[in-house]
mmCIF file of C-alpha atoms (C1' of nucleotides) in Angstrom:
data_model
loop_
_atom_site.group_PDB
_atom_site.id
_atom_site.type_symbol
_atom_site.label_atom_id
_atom_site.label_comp_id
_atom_site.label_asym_id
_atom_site.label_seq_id
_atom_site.Cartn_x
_atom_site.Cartn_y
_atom_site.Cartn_z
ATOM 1 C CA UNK A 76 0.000 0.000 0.000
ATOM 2 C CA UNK A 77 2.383 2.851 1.385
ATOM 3 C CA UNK A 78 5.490 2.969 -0.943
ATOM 4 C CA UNK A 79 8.961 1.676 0.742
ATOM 5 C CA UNK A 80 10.507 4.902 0.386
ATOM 6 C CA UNK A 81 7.492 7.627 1.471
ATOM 7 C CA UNK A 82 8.766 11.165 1.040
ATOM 8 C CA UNK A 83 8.438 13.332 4.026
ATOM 9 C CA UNK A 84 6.550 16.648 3.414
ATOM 10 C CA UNK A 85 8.323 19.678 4.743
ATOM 11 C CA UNK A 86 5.471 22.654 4.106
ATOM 12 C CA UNK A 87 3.097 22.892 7.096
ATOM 13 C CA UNK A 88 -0.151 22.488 7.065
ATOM 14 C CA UNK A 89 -1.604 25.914 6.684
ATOM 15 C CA UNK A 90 -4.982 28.003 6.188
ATOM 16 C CA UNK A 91 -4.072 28.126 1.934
ATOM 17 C CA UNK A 92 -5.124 24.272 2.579
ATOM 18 C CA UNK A 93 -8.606 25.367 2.698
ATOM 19 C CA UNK A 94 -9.006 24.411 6.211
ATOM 20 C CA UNK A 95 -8.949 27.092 9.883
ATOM 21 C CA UNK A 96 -6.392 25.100 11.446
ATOM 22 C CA UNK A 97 -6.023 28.001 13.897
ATOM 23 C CA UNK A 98 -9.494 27.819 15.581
ATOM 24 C CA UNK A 99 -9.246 24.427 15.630
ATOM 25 C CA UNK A 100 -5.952 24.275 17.536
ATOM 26 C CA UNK A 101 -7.681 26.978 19.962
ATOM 27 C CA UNK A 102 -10.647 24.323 20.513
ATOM 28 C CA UNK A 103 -7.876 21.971 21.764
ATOM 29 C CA UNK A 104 -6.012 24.369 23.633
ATOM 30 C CA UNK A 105 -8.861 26.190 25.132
ATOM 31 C CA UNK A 106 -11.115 22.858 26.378
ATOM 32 C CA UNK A 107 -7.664 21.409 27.736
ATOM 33 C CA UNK A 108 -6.850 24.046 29.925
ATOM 34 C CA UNK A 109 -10.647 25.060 30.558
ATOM 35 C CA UNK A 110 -11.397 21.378 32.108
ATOM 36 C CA UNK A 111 -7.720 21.640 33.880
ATOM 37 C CA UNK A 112 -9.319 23.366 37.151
ATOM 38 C CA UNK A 113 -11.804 21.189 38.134
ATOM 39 C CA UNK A 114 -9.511 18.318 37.127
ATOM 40 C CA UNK A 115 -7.555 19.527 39.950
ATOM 41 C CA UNK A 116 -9.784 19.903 42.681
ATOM 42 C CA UNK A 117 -11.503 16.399 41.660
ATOM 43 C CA UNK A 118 -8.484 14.700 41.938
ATOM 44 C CA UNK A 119 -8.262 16.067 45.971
ATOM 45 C CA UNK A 120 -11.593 13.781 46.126
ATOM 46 C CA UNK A 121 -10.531 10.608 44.326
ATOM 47 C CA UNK A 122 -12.530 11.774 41.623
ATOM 48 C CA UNK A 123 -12.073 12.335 37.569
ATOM 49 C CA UNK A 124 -14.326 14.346 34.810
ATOM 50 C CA UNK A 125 -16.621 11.686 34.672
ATOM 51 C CA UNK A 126 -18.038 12.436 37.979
ATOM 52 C CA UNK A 127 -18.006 15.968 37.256
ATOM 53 C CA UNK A 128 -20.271 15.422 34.384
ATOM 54 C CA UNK A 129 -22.806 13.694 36.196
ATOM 55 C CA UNK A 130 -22.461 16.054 39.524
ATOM 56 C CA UNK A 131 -23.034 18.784 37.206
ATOM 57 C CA UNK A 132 -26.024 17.971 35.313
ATOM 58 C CA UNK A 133 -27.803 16.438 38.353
ATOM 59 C CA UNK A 134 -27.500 19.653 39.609
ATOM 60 C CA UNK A 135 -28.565 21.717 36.230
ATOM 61 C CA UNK A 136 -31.732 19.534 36.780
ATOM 62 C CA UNK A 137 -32.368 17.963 39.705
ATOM 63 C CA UNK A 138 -34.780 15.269 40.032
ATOM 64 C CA UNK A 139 -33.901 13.900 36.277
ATOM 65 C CA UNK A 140 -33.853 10.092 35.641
ATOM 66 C CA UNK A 141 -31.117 7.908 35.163
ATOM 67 C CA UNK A 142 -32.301 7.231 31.564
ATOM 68 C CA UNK A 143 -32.534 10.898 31.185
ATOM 69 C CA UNK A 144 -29.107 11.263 32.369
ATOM 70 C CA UNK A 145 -27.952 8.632 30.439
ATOM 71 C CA UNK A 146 -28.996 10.899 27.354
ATOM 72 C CA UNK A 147 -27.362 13.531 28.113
ATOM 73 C CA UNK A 148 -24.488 12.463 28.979
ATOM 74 C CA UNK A 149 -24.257 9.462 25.851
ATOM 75 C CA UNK A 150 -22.521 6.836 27.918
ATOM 76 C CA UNK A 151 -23.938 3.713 28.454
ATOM 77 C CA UNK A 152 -25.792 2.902 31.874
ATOM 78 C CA UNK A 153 -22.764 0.263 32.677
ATOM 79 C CA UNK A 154 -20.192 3.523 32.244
ATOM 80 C CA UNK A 155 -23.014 5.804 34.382
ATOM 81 C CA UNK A 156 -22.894 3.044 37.200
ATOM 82 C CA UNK A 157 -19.446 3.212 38.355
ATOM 83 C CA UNK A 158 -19.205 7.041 38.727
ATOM 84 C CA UNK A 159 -23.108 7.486 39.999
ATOM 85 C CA UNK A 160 -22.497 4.664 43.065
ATOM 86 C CA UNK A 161 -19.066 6.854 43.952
ATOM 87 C CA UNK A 162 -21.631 9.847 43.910
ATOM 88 C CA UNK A 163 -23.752 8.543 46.064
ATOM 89 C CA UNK A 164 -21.839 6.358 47.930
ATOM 90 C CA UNK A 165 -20.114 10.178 48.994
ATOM 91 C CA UNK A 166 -23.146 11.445 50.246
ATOM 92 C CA UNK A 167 -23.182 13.886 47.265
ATOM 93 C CA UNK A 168 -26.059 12.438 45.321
ATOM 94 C CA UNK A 169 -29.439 10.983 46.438
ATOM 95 C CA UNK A 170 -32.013 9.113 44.836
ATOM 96 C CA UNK A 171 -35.423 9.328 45.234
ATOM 97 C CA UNK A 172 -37.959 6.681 44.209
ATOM 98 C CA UNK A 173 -39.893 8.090 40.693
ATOM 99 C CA UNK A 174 -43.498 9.457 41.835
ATOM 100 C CA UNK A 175 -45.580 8.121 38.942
ATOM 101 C CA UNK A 176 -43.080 5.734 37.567
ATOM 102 C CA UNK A 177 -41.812 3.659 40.710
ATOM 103 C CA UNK A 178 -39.240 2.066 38.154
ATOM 104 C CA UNK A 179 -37.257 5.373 38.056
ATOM 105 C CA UNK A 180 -34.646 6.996 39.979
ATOM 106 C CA UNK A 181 -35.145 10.325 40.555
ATOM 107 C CA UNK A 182 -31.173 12.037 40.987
ATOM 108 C CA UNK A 183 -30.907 15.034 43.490
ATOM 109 C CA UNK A 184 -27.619 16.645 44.582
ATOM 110 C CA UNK A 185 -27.245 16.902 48.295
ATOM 111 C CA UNK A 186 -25.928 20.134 50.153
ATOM 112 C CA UNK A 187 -22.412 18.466 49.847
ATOM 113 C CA UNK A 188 -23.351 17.827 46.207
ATOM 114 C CA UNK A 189 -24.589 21.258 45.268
ATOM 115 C CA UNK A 190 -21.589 22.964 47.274
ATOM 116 C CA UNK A 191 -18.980 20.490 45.541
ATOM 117 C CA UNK A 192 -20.731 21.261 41.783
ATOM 118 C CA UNK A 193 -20.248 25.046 42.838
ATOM 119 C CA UNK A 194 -16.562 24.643 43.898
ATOM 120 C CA UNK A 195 -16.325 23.036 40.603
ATOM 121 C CA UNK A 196 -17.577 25.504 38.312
ATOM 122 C CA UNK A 197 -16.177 28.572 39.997
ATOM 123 C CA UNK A 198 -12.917 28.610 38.890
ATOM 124 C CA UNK A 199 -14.491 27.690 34.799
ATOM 125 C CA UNK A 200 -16.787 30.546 35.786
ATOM 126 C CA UNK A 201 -13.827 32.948 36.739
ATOM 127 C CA UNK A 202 -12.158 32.008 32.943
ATOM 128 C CA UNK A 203 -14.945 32.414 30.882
ATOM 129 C CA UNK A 204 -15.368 35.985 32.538
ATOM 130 C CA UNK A 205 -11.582 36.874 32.217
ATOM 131 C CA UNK A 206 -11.448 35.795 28.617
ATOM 132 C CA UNK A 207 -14.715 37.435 27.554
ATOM 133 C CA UNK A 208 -13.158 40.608 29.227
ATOM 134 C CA UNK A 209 -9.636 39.970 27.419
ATOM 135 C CA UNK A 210 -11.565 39.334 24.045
ATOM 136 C CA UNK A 211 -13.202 42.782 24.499
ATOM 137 C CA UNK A 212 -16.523 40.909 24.513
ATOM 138 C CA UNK A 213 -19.306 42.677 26.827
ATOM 139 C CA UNK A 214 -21.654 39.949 27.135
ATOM 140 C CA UNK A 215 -21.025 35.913 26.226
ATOM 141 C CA UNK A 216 -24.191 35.991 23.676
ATOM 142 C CA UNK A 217 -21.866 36.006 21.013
ATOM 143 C CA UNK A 218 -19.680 32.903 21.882
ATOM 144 C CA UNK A 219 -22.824 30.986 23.412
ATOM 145 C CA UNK A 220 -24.775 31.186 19.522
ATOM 146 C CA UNK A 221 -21.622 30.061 18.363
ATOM 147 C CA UNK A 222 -20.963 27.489 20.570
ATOM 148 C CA UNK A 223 -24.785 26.025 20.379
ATOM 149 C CA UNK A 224 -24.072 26.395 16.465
ATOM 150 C CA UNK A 225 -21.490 23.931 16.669
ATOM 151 C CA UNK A 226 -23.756 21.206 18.475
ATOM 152 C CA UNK A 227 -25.722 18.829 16.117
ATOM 153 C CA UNK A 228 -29.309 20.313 15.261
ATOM 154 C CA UNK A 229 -30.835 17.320 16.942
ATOM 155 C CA UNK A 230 -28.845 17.611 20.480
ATOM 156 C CA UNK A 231 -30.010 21.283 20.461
ATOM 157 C CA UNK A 232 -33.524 20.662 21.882
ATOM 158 C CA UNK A 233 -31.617 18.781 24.863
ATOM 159 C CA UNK A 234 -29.449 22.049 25.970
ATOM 160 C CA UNK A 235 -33.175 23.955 25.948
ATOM 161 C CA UNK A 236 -34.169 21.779 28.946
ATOM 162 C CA UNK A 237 -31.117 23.385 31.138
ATOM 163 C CA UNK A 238 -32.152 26.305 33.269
ATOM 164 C CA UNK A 239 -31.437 29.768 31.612
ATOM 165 C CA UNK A 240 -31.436 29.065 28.313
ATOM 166 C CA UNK A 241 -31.876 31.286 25.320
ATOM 167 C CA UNK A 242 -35.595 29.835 24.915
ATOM 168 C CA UNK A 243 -37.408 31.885 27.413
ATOM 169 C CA UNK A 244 -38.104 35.403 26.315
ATOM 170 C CA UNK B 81 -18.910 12.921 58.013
ATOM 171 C CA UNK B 82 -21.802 13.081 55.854
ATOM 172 C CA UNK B 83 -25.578 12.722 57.472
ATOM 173 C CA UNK B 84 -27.562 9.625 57.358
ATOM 174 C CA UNK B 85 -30.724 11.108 55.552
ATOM 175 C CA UNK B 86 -28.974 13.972 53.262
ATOM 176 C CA UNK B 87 -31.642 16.468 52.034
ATOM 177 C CA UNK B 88 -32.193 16.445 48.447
ATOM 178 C CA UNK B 89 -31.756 19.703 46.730
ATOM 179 C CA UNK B 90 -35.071 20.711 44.208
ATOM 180 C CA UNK B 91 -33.797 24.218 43.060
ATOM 181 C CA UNK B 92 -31.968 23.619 39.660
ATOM 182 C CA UNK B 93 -28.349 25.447 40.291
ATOM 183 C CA UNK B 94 -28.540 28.727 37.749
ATOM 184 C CA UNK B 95 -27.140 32.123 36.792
ATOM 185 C CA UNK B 96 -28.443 33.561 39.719
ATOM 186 C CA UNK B 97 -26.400 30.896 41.766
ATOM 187 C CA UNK B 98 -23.405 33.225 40.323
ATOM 188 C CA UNK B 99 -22.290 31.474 37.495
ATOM 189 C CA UNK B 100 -22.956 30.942 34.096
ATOM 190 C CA UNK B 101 -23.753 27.534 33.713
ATOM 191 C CA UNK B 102 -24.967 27.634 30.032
ATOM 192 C CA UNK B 103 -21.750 28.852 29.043
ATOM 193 C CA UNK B 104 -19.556 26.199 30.539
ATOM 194 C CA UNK B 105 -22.471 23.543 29.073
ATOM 195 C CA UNK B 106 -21.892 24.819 25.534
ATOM 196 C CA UNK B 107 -18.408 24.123 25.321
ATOM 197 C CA UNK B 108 -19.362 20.550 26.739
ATOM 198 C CA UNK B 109 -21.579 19.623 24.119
ATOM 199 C CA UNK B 110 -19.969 21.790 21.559
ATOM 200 C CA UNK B 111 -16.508 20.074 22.134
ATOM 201 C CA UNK B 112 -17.845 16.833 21.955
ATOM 202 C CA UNK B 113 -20.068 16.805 18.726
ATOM 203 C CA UNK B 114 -16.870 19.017 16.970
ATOM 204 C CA UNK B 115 -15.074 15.357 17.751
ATOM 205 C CA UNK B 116 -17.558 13.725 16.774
ATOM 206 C CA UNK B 117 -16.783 13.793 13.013
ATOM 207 C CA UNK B 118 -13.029 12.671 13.112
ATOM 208 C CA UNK B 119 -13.846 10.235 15.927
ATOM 209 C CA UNK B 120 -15.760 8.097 13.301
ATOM 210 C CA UNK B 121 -13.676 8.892 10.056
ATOM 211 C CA UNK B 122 -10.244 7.416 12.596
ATOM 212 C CA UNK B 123 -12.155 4.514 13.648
ATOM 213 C CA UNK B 124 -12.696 3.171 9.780
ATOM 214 C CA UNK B 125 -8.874 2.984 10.354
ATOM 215 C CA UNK B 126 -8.517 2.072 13.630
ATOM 216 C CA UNK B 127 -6.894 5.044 15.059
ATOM 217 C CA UNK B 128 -8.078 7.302 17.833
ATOM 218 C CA UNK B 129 -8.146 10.779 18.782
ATOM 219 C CA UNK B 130 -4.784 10.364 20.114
ATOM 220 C CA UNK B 131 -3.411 9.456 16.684
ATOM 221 C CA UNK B 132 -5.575 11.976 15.221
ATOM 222 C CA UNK B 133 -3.839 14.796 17.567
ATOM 223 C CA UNK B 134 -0.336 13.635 16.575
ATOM 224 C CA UNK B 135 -0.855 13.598 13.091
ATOM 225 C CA UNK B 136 -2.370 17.298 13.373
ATOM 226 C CA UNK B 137 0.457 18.481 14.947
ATOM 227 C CA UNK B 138 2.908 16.630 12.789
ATOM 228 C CA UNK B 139 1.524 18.046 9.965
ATOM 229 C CA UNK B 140 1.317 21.633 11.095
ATOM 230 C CA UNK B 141 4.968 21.924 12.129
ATOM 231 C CA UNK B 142 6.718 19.088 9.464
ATOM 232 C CA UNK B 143 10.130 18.552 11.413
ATOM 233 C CA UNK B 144 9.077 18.858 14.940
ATOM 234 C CA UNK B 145 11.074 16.631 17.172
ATOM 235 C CA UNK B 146 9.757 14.144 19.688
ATOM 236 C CA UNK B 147 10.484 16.263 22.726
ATOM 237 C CA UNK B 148 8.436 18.810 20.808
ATOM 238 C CA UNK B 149 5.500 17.512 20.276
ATOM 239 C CA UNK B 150 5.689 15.994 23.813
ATOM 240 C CA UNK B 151 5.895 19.484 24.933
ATOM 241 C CA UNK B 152 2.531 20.683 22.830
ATOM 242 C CA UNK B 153 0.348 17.586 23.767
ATOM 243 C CA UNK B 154 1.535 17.010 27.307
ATOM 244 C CA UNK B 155 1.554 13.553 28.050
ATOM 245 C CA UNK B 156 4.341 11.251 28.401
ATOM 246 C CA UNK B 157 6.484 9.726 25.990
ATOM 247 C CA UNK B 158 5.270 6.664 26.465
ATOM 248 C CA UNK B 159 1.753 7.589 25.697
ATOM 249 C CA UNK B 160 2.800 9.344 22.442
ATOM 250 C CA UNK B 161 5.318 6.064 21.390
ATOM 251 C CA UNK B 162 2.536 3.339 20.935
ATOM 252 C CA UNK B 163 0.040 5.997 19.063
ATOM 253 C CA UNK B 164 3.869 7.743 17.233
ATOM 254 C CA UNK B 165 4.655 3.994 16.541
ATOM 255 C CA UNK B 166 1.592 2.956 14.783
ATOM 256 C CA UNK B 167 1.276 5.759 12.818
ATOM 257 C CA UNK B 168 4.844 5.043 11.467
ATOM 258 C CA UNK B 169 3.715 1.634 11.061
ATOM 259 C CA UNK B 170 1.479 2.862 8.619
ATOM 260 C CA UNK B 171 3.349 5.262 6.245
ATOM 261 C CA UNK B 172 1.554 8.488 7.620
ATOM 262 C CA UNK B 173 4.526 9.643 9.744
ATOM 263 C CA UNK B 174 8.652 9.073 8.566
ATOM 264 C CA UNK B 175 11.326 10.249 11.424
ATOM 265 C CA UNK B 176 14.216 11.856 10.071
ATOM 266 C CA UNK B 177 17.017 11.881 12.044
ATOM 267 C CA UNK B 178 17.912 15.697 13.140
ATOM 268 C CA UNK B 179 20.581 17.163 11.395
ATOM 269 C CA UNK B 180 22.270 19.374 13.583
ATOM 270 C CA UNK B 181 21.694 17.332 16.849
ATOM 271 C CA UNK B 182 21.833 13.395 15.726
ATOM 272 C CA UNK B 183 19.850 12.059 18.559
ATOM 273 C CA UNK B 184 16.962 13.750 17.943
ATOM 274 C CA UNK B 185 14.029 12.389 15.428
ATOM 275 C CA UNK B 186 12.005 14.982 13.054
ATOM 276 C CA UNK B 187 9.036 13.834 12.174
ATOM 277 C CA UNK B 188 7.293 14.623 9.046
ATOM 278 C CA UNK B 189 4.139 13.615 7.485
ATOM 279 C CA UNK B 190 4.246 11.294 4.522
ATOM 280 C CA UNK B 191 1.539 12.669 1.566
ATOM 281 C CA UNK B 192 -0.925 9.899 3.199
ATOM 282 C CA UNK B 193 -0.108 10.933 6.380
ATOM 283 C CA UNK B 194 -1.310 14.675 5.019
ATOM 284 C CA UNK B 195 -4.092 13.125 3.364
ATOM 285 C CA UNK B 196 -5.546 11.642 6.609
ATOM 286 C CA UNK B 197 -5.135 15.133 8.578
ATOM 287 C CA UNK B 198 -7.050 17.048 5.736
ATOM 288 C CA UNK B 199 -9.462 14.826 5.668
ATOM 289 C CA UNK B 200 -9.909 14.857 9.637
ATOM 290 C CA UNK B 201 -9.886 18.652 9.199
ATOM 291 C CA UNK B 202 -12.098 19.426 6.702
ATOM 292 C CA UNK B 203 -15.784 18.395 8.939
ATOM 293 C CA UNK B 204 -14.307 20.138 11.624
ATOM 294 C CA UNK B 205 -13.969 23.648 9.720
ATOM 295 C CA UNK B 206 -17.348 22.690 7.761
ATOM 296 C CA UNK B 207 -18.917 22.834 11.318
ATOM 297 C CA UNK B 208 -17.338 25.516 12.153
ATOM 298 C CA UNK B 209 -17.860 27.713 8.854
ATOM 299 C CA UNK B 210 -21.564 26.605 9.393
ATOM 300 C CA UNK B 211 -21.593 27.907 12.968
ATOM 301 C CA UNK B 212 -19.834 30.943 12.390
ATOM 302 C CA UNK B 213 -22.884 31.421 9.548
ATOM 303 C CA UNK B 214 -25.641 30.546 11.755
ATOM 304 C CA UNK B 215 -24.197 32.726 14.959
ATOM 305 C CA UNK B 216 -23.523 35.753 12.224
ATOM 306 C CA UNK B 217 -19.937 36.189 12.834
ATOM 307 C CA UNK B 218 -18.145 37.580 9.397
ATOM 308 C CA UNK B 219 -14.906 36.098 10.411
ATOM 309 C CA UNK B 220 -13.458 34.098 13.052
ATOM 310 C CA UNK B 221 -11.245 36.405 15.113
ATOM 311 C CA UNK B 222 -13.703 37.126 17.857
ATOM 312 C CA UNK B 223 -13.980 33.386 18.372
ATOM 313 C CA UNK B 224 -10.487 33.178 18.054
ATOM 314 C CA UNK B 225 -9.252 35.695 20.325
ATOM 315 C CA UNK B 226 -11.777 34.374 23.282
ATOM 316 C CA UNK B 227 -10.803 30.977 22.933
ATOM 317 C CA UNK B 228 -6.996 31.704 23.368
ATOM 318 C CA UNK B 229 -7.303 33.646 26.451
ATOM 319 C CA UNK B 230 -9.128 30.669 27.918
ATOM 320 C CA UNK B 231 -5.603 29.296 27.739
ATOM 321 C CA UNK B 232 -3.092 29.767 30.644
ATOM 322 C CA UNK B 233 -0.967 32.495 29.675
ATOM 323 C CA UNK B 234 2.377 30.615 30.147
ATOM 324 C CA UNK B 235 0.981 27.812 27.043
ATOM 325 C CA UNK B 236 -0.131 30.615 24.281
ATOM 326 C CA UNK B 237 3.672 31.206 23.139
ATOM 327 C CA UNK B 238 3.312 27.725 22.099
ATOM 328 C CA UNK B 239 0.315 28.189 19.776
ATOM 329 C CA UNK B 240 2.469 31.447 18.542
ATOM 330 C CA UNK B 241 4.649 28.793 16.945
ATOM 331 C CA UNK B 242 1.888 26.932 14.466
ATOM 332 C CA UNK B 243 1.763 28.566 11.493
ATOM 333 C CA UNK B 244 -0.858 31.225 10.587
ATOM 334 C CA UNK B 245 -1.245 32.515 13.915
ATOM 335 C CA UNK B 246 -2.289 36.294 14.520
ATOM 336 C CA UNK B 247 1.759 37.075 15.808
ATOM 337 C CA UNK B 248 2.759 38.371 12.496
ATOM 338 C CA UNK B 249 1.096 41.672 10.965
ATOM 339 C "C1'" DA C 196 -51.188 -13.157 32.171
ATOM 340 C "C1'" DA C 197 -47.678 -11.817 29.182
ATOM 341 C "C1'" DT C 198 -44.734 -8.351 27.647
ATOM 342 C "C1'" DT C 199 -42.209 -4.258 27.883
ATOM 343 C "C1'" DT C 200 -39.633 -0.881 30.422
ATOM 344 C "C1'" DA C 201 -36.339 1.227 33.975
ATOM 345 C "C1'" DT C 202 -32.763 0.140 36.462
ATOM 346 C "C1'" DG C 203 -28.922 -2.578 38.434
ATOM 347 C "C1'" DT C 204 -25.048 -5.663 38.156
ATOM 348 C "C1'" DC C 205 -21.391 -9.028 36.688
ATOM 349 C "C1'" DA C 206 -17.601 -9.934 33.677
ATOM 350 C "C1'" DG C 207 -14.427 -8.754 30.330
ATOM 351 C "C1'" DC C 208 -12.344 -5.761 26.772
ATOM 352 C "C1'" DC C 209 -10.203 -1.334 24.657
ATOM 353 C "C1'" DT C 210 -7.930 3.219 24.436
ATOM 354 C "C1'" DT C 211 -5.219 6.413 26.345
ATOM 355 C "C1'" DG C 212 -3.419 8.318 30.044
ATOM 356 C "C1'" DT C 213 0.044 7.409 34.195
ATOM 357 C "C1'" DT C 214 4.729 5.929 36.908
ATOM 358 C "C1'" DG C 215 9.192 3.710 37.355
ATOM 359 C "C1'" DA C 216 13.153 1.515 35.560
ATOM 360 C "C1'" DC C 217 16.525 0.817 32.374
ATOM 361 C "C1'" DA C 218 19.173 0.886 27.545
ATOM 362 C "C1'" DT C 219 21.477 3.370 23.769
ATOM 363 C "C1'" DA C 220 23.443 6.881 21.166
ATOM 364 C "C1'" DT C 221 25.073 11.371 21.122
ATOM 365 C "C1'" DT C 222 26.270 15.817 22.822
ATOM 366 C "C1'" DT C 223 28.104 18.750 26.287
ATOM 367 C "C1'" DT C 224 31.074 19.707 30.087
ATOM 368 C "C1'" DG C 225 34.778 19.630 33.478
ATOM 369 C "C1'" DC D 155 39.434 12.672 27.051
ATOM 370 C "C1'" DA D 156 36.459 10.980 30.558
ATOM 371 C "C1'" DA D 157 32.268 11.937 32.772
ATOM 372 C "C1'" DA D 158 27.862 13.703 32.851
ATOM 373 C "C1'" DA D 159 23.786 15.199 30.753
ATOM 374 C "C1'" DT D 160 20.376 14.762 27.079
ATOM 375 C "C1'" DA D 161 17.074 12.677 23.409
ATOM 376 C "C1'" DT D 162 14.879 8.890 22.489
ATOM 377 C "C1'" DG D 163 13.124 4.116 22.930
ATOM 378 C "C1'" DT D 164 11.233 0.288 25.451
ATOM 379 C "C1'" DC D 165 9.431 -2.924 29.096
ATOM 380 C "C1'" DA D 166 6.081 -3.650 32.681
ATOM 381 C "C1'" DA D 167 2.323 -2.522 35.477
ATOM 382 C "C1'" DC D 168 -1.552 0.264 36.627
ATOM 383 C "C1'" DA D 169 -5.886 3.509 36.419
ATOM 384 C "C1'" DA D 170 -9.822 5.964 34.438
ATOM 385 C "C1'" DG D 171 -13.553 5.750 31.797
ATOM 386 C "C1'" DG D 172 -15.398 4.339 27.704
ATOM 387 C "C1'" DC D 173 -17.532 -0.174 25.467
ATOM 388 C "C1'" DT D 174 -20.375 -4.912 24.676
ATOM 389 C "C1'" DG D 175 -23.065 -8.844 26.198
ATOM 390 C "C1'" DA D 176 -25.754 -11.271 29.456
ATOM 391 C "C1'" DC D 177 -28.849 -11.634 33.007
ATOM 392 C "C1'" DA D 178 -31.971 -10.150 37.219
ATOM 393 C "C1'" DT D 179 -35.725 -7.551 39.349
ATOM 394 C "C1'" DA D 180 -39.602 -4.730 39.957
ATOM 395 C "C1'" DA D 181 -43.125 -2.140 38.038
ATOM 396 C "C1'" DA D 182 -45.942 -0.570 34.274
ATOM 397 C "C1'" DT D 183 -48.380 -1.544 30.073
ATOM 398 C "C1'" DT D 184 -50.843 -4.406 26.878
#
DNA sequence: AATTTATGTCAGCCTTGTTGACATATTTTG
DNA sequence: CAAAATATGTCAACAAGGCTGACATAAATT
């Protein structure tokens, strides 16, 4: 297939390719070091990004379902399992027995929970606000149409369901 | 430590809790689906994103040496040998030894090995040219100057060195 | 009463990261 | 020149967090 004697290219890559390799170099960069702070303090509590994930949407929308969780977060319920018994196992999730549907699991964060999911998100929070500053950006309306651009159409109805949202007028 | 019969939380964590939520969602979701499209094009060939980050960054600084690239992706070298190592394997990457210093191995991209990063590229900026449409942005520098100063100061010298970067007038 | 659904759980596999130890060739330094 | 430092490679073991497949239970639906 690949010749014995393949000919190593010497002219980068570059935007005359056709291609914005910049921006998407900045995706890397920028979701790297954006996830590095909660990394950090996760790793104080034995913890990875996984559990931040589910810590973070249980409290976005407390009292959602594992199968509801389980599309959001498009992992498989074996994947969800591990991370969700550490969770509550901690004391930082609970679940409550479904209302109508005594099949589900209704997920709640706990005080410990909520506070941990805030501790979390600060220092993301205190990023986002320096950048947008840096960028000379007065509000993140800009960057959030973008970024919801970049999402498949279908997922899009999903990020509605989140509190404050673009939806409400 | 923690209580016996932790409270569950009802009140959905929001913007008014301080932080803005939505905006460290996006880049979840965003992230993800903007992987989405090389994810499945590598797997037809049995490579991951790993391989798929080396053979960007081979191909947008042709000559780079090991030590380099270790220095841009951050992991070990033993991470980057088994992914470095197939992709030699398979023609898309030749080492050349360096020619001032003998002990150190350029690495170039073979025309496959550019083939394969194009072609990982070009959804990527599709989705992007398509959300930079649908979020009315004429061109890409707001994005692109809020995305690099979500990256710790000390790192963006590094992203000075890829070509077609805003350093030069 | 039979089937479907929501959840849980066991077992094993894969990728991609990690650490620690050690080998080799080459360059730099005292 | 001998010794030390450096660039790279390689072996082994481990961890996190994905995955598939199989099977169990309780509750809802048909």
């Amino acid at each position: 297939m690949s010749t014995d004697d393949a000919e190593p290219i010497k002219t980068p890559l570059t935007l005359k390719d056709g291609v914005d390799f910049a921006i998407i170099e900045h995706l890397f960069f920028a979701y790297r070091d954006f996830t590095s702070d909660p990394d950090a303090i996760l790793a104080e509590y034995g913890f990875g990004r996984a559990h931040h994930r589910v810590l973070h949407f249980v409290n976005r929308r407390p009292g959602l379902t594992v199968a509801e969780l389980l599309d959001v977060l498009r992992i498989t319920k074996q994947s969800l399992a591990r991370v969700l018994k550490q969770l509550i196992d901690g004391g930082y999730i609970v679940q409550v027995q479904g209302p109508r549907d005594r099949r589900q699991r209704e997920l709640y964060p706990t005080e410990q929970g909520r506070d941990l999911a805030l501790a979390l998100a600060l220092p993301q929070s205190r990023r986002i606000n320096a950048a947008l500053q840096e960028a000379q950006l007065a509000d993140s309306a800009v960057i959030e149409r973008f970024l919801r651009a970049l999402v498949n159409p279908e997922l899009r109805a999903q990020m509605d369901k989140l509190p404050n949202g673009r939806s409400e007028p």
